[in-house]
CSV table of C-alpha atoms in Angstrom, one decimal:
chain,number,residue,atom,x,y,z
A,1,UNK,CA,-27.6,-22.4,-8.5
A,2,UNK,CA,-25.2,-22.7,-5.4
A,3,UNK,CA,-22.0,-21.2,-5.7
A,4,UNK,CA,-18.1,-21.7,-4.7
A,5,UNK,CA,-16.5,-18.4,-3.9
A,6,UNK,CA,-12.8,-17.7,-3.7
A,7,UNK,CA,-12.2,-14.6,-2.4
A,8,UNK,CA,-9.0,-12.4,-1.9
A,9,UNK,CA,-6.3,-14.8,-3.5
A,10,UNK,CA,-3.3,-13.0,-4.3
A,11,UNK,CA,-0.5,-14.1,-7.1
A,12,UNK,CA,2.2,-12.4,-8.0
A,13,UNK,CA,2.2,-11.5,-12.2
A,14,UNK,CA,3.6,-9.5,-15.0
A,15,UNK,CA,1.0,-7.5,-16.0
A,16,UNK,CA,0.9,-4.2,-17.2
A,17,UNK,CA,1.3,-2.3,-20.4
A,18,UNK,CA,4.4,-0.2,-19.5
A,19,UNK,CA,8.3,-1.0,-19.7
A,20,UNK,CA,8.7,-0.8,-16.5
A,21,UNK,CA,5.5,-3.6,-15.7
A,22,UNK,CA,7.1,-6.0,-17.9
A,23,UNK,CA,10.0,-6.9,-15.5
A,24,UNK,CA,8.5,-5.8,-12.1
A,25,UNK,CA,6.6,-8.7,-10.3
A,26,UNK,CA,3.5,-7.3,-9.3
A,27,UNK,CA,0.8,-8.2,-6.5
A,28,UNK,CA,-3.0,-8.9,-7.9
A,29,UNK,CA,-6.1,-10.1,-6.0
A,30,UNK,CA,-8.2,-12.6,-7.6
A,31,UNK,CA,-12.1,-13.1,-6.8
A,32,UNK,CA,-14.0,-16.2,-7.9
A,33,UNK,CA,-17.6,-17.1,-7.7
A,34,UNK,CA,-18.4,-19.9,-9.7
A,35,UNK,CA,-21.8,-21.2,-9.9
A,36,UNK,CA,-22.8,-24.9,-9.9
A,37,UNK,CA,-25.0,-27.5,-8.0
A,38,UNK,CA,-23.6,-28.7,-4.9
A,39,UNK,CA,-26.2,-30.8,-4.3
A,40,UNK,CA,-24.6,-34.4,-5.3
A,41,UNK,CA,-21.7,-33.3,-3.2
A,42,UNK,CA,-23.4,-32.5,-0.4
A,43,UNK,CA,-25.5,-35.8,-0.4
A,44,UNK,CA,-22.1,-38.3,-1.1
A,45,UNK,CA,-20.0,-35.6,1.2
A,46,UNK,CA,-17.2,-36.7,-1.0
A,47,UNK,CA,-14.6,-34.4,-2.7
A,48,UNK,CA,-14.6,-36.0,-6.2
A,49,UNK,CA,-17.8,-34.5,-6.4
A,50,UNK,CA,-17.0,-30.8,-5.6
A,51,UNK,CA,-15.4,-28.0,-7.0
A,52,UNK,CA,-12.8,-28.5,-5.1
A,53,UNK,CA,-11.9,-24.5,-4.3
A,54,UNK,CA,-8.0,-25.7,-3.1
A,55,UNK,CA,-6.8,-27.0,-6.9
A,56,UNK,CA,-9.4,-24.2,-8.6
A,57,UNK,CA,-7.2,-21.9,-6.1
A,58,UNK,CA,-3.6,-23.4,-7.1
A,59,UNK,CA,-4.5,-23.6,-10.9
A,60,UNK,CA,-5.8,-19.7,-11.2
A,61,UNK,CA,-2.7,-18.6,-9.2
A,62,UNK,CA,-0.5,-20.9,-11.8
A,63,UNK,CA,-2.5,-19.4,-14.6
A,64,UNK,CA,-1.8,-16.2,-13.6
A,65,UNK,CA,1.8,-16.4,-12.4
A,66,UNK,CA,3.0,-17.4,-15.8
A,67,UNK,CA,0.6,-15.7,-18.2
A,68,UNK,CA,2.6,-12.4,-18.8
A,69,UNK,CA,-0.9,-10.7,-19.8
A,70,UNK,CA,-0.6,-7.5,-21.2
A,71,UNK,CA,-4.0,-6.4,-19.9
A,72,UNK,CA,-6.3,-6.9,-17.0
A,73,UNK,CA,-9.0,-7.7,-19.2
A,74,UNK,CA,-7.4,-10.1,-20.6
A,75,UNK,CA,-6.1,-12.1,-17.3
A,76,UNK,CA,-10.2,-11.8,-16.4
A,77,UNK,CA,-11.1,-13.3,-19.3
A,78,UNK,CA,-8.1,-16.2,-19.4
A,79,UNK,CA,-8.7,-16.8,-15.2
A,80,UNK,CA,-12.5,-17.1,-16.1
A,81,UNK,CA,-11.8,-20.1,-18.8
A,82,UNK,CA,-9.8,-22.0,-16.4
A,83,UNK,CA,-12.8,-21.8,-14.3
A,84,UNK,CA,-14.9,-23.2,-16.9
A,85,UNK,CA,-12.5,-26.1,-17.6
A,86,UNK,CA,-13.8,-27.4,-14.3
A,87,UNK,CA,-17.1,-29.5,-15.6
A,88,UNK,CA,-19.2,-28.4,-12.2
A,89,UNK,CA,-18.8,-24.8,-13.1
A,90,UNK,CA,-21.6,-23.4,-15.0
A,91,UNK,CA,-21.2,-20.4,-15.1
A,92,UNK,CA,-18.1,-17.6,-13.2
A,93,UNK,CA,-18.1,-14.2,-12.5
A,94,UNK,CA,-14.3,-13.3,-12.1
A,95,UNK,CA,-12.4,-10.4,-10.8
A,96,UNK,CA,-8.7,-9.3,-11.6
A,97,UNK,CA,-7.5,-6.3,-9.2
A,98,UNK,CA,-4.9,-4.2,-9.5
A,99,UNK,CA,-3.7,-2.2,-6.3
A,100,UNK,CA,-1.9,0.5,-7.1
A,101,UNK,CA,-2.2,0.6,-10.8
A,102,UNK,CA,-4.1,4.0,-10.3
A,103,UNK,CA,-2.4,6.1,-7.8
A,104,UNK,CA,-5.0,8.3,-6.6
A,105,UNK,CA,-7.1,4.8,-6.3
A,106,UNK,CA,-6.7,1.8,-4.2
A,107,UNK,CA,-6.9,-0.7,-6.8
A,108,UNK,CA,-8.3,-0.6,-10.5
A,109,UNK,CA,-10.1,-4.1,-11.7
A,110,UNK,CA,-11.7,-6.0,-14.4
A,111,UNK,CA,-14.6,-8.1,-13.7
A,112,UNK,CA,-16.4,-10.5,-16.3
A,113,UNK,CA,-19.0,-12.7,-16.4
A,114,UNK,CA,-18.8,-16.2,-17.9
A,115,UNK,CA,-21.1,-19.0,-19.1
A,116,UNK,CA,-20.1,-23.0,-20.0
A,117,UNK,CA,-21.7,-22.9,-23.3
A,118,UNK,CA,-21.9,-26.7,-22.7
A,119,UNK,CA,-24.6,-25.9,-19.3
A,120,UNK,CA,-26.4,-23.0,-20.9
């Protein structure tokens, strides 16, 4: 299975758990590696039949800019469905980091794994 990777994109949320995190935009770094078969796109070398990384890329940062998620797990776990609405994507493994959430760490994160039921 090939895979699309989008690495390092940064949104700014609400997320957190604390008064204080419910108020204070924030800075998170998404990772996505969604796996599919490139091979129809690489034959045509049109875009209608990619993942096409640029929309996957505005739609997560969307997803994540107005979700107001309490938790990190569950921002994974919502960032990894929008994922799986794309039709290509078989399967995602998803990462939600945190910088600063810990302060003796860089960054704290939540990664999950993620099938399309419907390509299993």
């Amino acid at each position: 299975m090939d895979k699309i990777i989008i690495q390092n994109l940064r949104a700014k949320v609400i997320l957190g758990i604390h008064d204080w995190e419910r108020v204070t935009l924030r800075e998170i770094i998404i990772n996505a590696t969604m796996y599919t078969d490139t091979s129809s796109a690489a034959q045509s070398d049109d875009i209608s039949d990619c993942v096409n990384y640029s929309d996957m890329s505005k739609k997560l940062r969307a997803h994540a800019e107005s979700a107001s998620r309490m938790t990190v797990e569950a921002l994974a776990n919502d960032l990894a469905q929008v994922c799986l609405q794309e039709p290509r994507v078989a399967r995602v493994i998803l990462r939600v980091d945190k910088p600063g959430a810990v302060p003796e760490a860089d960054s704290v994160a939540v990664e999950v794994e993620r099938q399309n039921p419907n390509k299993g």
